Amino acid sequence: MSQSSSSARVERVAEASLPCAYGEFRIVAFQGKQGDREQELVVLKYGDLGDQEKAPLVRIHSQCMTGEVFGSERCDCGPQLQMAMRLISEEGNGVLVYDPQEGRGIGILNKIRAYELQDQGADTVEANEALGFEADERDYRLAVAVLLDLGIQRVRFLSNNPAKVAALEEAGIEVVERVPCEPSSSDQATAYLKTKREKLGHLIDGL
Ligand SMILES: [Zn+2]
């Protein structure tokens, strides 16, 4: 992340209530634009974000169709999303940015190509690199721009990923605390998470 968030622009399009299993959220839709790239993002908000005494609990959650929709045990994205929504509602205020960068930014088709290689023995990083991608192609500037649009300046940040922390700090958002997001996971996801820890620098203790 070498560029500032100023090149990413987001426009708030609509907002509505979203009653969920974990409580009554507000869902806010944004149209994002960064260079030639256009992206739709949605945010779940909970509680009063204007309370500056207590920094809101914030997560930037990257889309994972297989984990979230189908309950795949290849990764822990589904349980992470549920944990984040539950913790935010328990805290009483917070934001989840749902960032549509499927497959660490390579898209669903390439992610399944990578799974095919993983079925033949590659780990998640080797598979992405064999397909000609970086190990992690994600760019968090649009997600960060959404947080800035919501007026968020200080956060307790729910993440295991130092690159996301760096993206917030580069944009001038103060991370007062990093809160781990480590739901219990399947054996298969454990191997995946070990690769993320060892090759991508994720901060994961409970393996
Ligand atoms: Zn996943």
Coordinates of C-alpha atoms and ligand atoms in Angstrom, one line a residue:
M1 CA 0.0 0.0 0.0
S2 CA 2.2 2.8 -1.2
Q3 CA -0.5 5.2 -2.4
S4 CA -2.8 7.3 -0.2
S5 CA -6.5 6.7 0.0
S6 CA -7.2 10.0 -1.7
S7 CA -7.4 8.4 -5.2
A8 CA -10.3 6.2 -4.0
R9 CA -13.7 7.8 -4.2
V10 CA -16.9 6.5 -2.7
E11 CA -20.4 7.7 -3.0
R12 CA -23.2 6.8 -0.5
V13 CA -26.1 5.5 -2.5
A14 CA -28.7 4.3 -0.1
E15 CA -29.3 3.2 3.5
A16 CA -31.9 0.9 5.1
S17 CA -32.5 -1.2 8.2
L18 CA -31.3 -4.8 8.2
P19 CA -32.7 -7.0 11.0
C20 CA -30.3 -10.0 11.3
A21 CA -29.8 -13.0 13.6
Y22 CA -27.3 -10.8 15.5
G23 CA -29.5 -7.8 15.9
E24 CA -30.8 -4.7 14.0
F25 CA -28.1 -3.4 11.7
R26 CA -28.2 -0.6 9.2
I27 CA -27.0 -1.5 5.7
V28 CA -25.4 1.2 3.6
A29 CA -24.6 0.9 -0.1
F30 CA -21.7 2.7 -1.7
Q31 CA -20.5 3.0 -5.2
G32 CA -16.7 3.1 -5.3
K33 CA -14.3 4.3 -8.0
Q34 CA -10.6 4.0 -8.0
G35 CA -8.9 4.8 -11.3
D36 CA -10.6 2.6 -13.9
R37 CA -11.9 0.2 -11.3
E38 CA -15.5 0.5 -10.1
Q39 CA -16.7 -1.5 -7.2
E40 CA -19.9 -1.8 -5.2
L41 CA -19.5 -2.0 -1.4
V42 CA -21.9 -2.5 1.4
V43 CA -21.5 -1.7 5.0
L44 CA -23.2 -3.0 8.1
K45 CA -23.5 -0.4 10.8
Y46 CA -24.6 -1.0 14.4
G47 CA -25.3 1.6 17.1
D48 CA -24.1 5.1 17.5
L49 CA -20.9 5.8 15.6
G50 CA -20.8 9.4 16.8
D51 CA -19.7 8.3 20.3
Q52 CA -16.0 9.4 20.2
E53 CA -15.4 8.2 23.8
K54 CA -15.4 4.6 22.7
A55 CA -13.8 3.8 19.3
P56 CA -16.2 1.6 17.4
L57 CA -15.3 -2.0 16.6
V58 CA -14.6 -2.2 12.9
R59 CA -13.9 -5.0 10.5
I60 CA -13.0 -4.9 6.8
H61 CA -14.3 -8.3 5.7
S62 CA -13.2 -9.6 2.3
Q63 CA -15.9 -11.5 0.4
C64 CA -15.6 -15.3 0.3
M65 CA -18.6 -16.9 -1.5
T66 CA -17.5 -20.5 -0.8
G67 CA -17.0 -19.9 2.9
E68 CA -19.9 -17.5 3.6
V69 CA -22.6 -18.9 1.3
F70 CA -21.8 -22.6 1.1
G71 CA -20.1 -23.1 4.5
S72 CA -16.9 -24.3 3.0
E73 CA -14.4 -25.6 5.5
R74 CA -11.4 -24.8 3.3
C75 CA -11.1 -21.4 5.1
D76 CA -12.6 -19.7 8.1
C77 CA -14.3 -16.8 6.4
G78 CA -17.9 -17.8 7.2
P79 CA -17.2 -18.2 10.9
Q80 CA -15.2 -15.0 10.9
L81 CA -18.0 -13.0 9.3
Q82 CA -20.5 -14.4 11.9
M83 CA -18.1 -13.7 14.7
A84 CA -17.6 -10.1 13.6
M85 CA -21.3 -9.4 13.4
R86 CA -21.9 -11.0 16.8
L87 CA -19.0 -9.0 18.5
I88 CA -20.1 -5.7 16.9
S89 CA -23.7 -6.2 18.1
E90 CA -22.5 -7.2 21.6
E91 CA -20.2 -4.1 21.7
G92 CA -23.2 -1.9 20.9
N93 CA -21.5 0.1 18.1
G94 CA -19.4 -0.8 15.1
V95 CA -19.0 -1.2 11.4
L96 CA -18.4 -4.1 9.0
V97 CA -17.2 -3.1 5.5
Y98 CA -18.0 -6.0 3.2
D99 CA -15.2 -5.7 0.7
P100 CA -16.0 -7.6 -2.6
Q101 CA -12.4 -8.7 -3.2
E102 CA -13.2 -12.4 -3.6
G103 CA -10.3 -14.8 -3.4
R104 CA -7.8 -12.2 -2.1
G105 CA -8.6 -10.1 -5.1
I106 CA -8.4 -12.6 -7.9
G107 CA -12.1 -13.3 -8.3
I108 CA -14.2 -16.4 -7.9
L109 CA -13.2 -18.1 -11.1
N110 CA -9.5 -17.8 -10.4
K111 CA -10.1 -18.8 -6.8
I112 CA -11.6 -22.1 -8.0
R113 CA -8.6 -22.5 -10.3
A114 CA -6.4 -22.1 -7.3
Y115 CA -8.5 -24.6 -5.4
E116 CA -7.9 -27.1 -8.2
L117 CA -4.1 -26.6 -7.8
Q118 CA -4.5 -26.9 -4.1
D119 CA -6.3 -30.3 -4.6
Q120 CA -3.1 -31.3 -6.4
G121 CA -0.9 -30.3 -3.4
A122 CA -0.1 -26.6 -3.7
D123 CA -0.8 -24.4 -0.7
T124 CA -2.8 -21.2 -1.1
V125 CA 0.1 -18.9 -1.8
E126 CA 1.8 -21.3 -4.3
A127 CA -1.5 -21.8 -6.1
N128 CA -2.1 -18.0 -6.6
E129 CA 1.5 -17.5 -7.8
A130 CA 1.3 -20.4 -10.2
L131 CA -1.7 -18.6 -11.8
G132 CA 0.4 -15.5 -12.3
F133 CA -1.0 -13.5 -9.3
E134 CA 0.6 -12.0 -6.2
A135 CA 0.0 -14.1 -3.1
D136 CA -2.4 -11.3 -2.1
E137 CA -3.9 -8.9 -4.7
R138 CA -6.2 -7.0 -2.4
D139 CA -6.2 -3.2 -2.2
Y140 CA -8.0 -1.7 0.8
R141 CA -8.3 1.9 -0.4
L142 CA -12.0 1.8 -1.3
A143 CA -12.8 0.1 2.0
V144 CA -10.9 2.7 3.9
A145 CA -12.6 5.5 1.9
V146 CA -15.9 4.1 3.1
L147 CA -14.8 4.3 6.7
L148 CA -13.7 7.9 6.2
D149 CA -17.0 8.8 4.6
L150 CA -18.7 7.4 7.7
G151 CA -16.7 9.9 9.8
I152 CA -14.6 7.2 11.5
Q153 CA -11.3 8.4 12.8
R154 CA -10.5 5.9 15.6
V155 CA -11.2 2.2 15.6
R156 CA -10.8 -1.0 17.6
F157 CA -10.0 -3.1 14.6
L158 CA -11.2 -6.7 14.3
S159 CA -8.5 -8.4 12.1
N160 CA -5.5 -10.7 12.0
N161 CA -4.1 -9.0 9.0
P162 CA -1.3 -6.4 9.4
A163 CA -1.8 -5.1 5.8
K164 CA -5.3 -4.0 6.7
V165 CA -4.0 -2.2 9.9
A166 CA -1.3 -0.5 7.7
A167 CA -4.0 0.6 5.2
L168 CA -6.0 2.3 8.0
E169 CA -3.0 4.0 9.5
E170 CA -1.9 5.3 6.1
A171 CA -5.2 7.0 5.7
G172 CA -4.9 8.6 9.1
I173 CA -7.4 6.4 11.0
E174 CA -6.1 5.6 14.5
V175 CA -6.1 1.9 15.4
V176 CA -6.4 2.1 19.2
E177 CA -6.5 -1.7 19.5
R178 CA -6.3 -4.7 17.3
V179 CA -8.9 -7.3 18.3
P180 CA -8.2 -10.9 17.0
C181 CA -10.8 -12.5 14.8
E182 CA -10.2 -16.2 15.4
P183 CA -13.2 -18.4 15.4
S184 CA -12.6 -22.1 16.0
S185 CA -12.0 -23.7 12.6
S186 CA -12.0 -27.1 10.8
D187 CA -8.8 -29.2 10.4
Q188 CA -8.6 -28.3 6.7
A189 CA -8.9 -24.6 7.4
T190 CA -6.2 -24.9 10.0
A191 CA -3.7 -25.9 7.3
Y192 CA -4.8 -22.9 5.2
L193 CA -4.5 -20.6 8.2
K194 CA -1.0 -21.9 9.0
T195 CA 0.0 -20.9 5.4
K196 CA -1.5 -17.4 5.9
R197 CA 0.5 -17.1 9.1
E198 CA 3.8 -18.3 7.8
K199 CA 3.7 -16.8 4.3
L200 CA 1.4 -13.8 4.5
G201 CA 2.3 -12.6 8.0
H202 CA -1.2 -12.9 9.5
L203 CA -1.3 -12.8 13.3
I204 CA -3.0 -16.0 14.3
D205 CA -2.4 -17.5 17.7
G206 CA -4.9 -20.2 18.2
L207 CA -3.5 -23.0 15.9
Ligands
ZN1 ZN -12.7 -17.9 2.6

